[in-house]
Short mmCIF file of C-alpha atoms in Angstrom, two decimals:
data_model
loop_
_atom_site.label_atom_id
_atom_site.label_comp_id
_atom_site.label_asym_id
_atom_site.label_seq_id
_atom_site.Cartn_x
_atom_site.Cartn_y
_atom_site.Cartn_z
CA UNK S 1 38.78 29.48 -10.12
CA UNK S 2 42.14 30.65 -11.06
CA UNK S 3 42.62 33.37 -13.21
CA UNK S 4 44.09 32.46 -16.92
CA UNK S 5 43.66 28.54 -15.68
CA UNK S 6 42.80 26.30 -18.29
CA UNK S 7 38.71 25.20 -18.31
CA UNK S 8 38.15 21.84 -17.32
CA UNK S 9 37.00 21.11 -20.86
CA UNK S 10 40.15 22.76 -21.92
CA UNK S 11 42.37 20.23 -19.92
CA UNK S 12 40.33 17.06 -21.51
CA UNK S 13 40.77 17.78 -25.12
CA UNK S 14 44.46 18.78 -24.30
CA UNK S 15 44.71 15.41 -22.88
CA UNK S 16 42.49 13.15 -24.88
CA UNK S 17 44.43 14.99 -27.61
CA UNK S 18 47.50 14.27 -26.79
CA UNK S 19 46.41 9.91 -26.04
CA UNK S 20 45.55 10.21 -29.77
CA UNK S 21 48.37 11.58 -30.59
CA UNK S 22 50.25 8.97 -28.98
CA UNK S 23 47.82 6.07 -29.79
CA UNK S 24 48.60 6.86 -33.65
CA UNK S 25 52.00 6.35 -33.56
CA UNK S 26 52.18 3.19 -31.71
CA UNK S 27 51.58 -0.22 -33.28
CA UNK S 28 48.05 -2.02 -31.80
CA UNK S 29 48.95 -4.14 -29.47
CA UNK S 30 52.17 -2.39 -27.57
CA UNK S 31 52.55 -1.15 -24.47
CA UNK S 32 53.21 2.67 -23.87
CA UNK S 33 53.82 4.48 -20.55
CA UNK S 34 52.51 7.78 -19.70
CA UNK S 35 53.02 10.23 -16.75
CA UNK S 36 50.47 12.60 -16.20
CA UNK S 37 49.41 14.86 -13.70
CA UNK S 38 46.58 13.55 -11.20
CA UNK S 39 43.83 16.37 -12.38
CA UNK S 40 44.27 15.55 -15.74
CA UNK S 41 44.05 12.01 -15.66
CA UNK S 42 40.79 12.21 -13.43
CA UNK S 43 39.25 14.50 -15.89
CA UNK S 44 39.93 12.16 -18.67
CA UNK S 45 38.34 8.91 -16.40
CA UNK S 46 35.48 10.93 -14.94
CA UNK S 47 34.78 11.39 -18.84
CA UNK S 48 35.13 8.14 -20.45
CA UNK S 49 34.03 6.27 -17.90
CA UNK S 50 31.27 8.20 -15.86
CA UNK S 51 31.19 10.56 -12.70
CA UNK S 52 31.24 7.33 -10.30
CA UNK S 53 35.54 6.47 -11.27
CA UNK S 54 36.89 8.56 -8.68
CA UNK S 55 33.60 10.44 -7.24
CA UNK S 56 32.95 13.79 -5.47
CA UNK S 57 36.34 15.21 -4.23
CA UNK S 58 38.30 11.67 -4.44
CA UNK S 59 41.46 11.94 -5.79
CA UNK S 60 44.25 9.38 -6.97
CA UNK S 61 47.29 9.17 -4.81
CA UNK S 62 50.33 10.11 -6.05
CA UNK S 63 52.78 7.76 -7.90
CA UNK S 64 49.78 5.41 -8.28
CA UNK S 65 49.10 3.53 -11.92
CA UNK S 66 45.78 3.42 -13.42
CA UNK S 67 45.57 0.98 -16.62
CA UNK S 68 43.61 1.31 -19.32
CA UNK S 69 43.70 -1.12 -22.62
CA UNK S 70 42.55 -0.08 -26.13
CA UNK S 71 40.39 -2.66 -27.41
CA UNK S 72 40.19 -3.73 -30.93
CA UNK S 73 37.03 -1.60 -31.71
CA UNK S 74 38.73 1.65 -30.76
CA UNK S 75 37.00 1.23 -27.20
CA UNK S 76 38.73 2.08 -23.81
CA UNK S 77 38.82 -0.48 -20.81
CA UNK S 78 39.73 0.72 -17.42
CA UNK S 79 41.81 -2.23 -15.75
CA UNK S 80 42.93 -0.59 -13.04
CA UNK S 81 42.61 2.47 -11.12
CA UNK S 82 44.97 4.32 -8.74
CA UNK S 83 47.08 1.11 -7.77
CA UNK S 84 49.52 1.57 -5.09
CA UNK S 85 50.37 -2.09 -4.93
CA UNK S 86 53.93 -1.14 -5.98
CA UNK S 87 54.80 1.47 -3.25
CA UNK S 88 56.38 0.52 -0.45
CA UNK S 89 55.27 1.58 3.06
CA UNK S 90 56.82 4.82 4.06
CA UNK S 91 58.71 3.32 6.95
CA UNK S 92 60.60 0.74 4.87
CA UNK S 93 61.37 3.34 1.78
CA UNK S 94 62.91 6.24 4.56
CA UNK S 95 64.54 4.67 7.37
CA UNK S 96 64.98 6.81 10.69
CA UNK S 97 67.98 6.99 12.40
CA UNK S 98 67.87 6.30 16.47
#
């Protein structure tokens, strides 16, 4: 544990705070991008959507998209987790020179 680091609790309701905060001021139905850091977001899944979405020490990898949709009743759907579909494969993205 670091000293002076935020709780895990502390981290969730800064961040489920902040998607309400965010949700409000959007019209239902838009889309809305957010960046977040990896910890926070897996807090926020592990809590909405059980202990199983990203398990044990399993973490997303960086730069990938995780897509959630706000359903009519105020419910949260996961539709996709942790996608690196959109990444290209290291070799192709930093050529070497010979």
């Amino acid at each position: 544990v670091l000293v002076g680091a935020e709780t895990d609790e502390q981290v969730l309701e800064r961040f489920s705070g902040a998607l309400r905060q965010i949700e409000a001021r959007h019209s239902e139905g838009g889309r809305v991008l957010i960046v977040s850091h990896g910890g926070a977001m897996r807090a926020y899944l592990r809590d909405r959507f059980g202990p199983e979405v990203l398990p044990a020490d399993q973490r997303a990898a960086n730069a990938s998209i995780t897509r959630l949709a706000l359903g009519p009743d105020g419910r949260t759907k996961l539709v996709e987790l942790a996608s690196t579909a959109h990444l290209s494969p290291a070799d192709e993205t930093y050529p070497t020179s010979e």
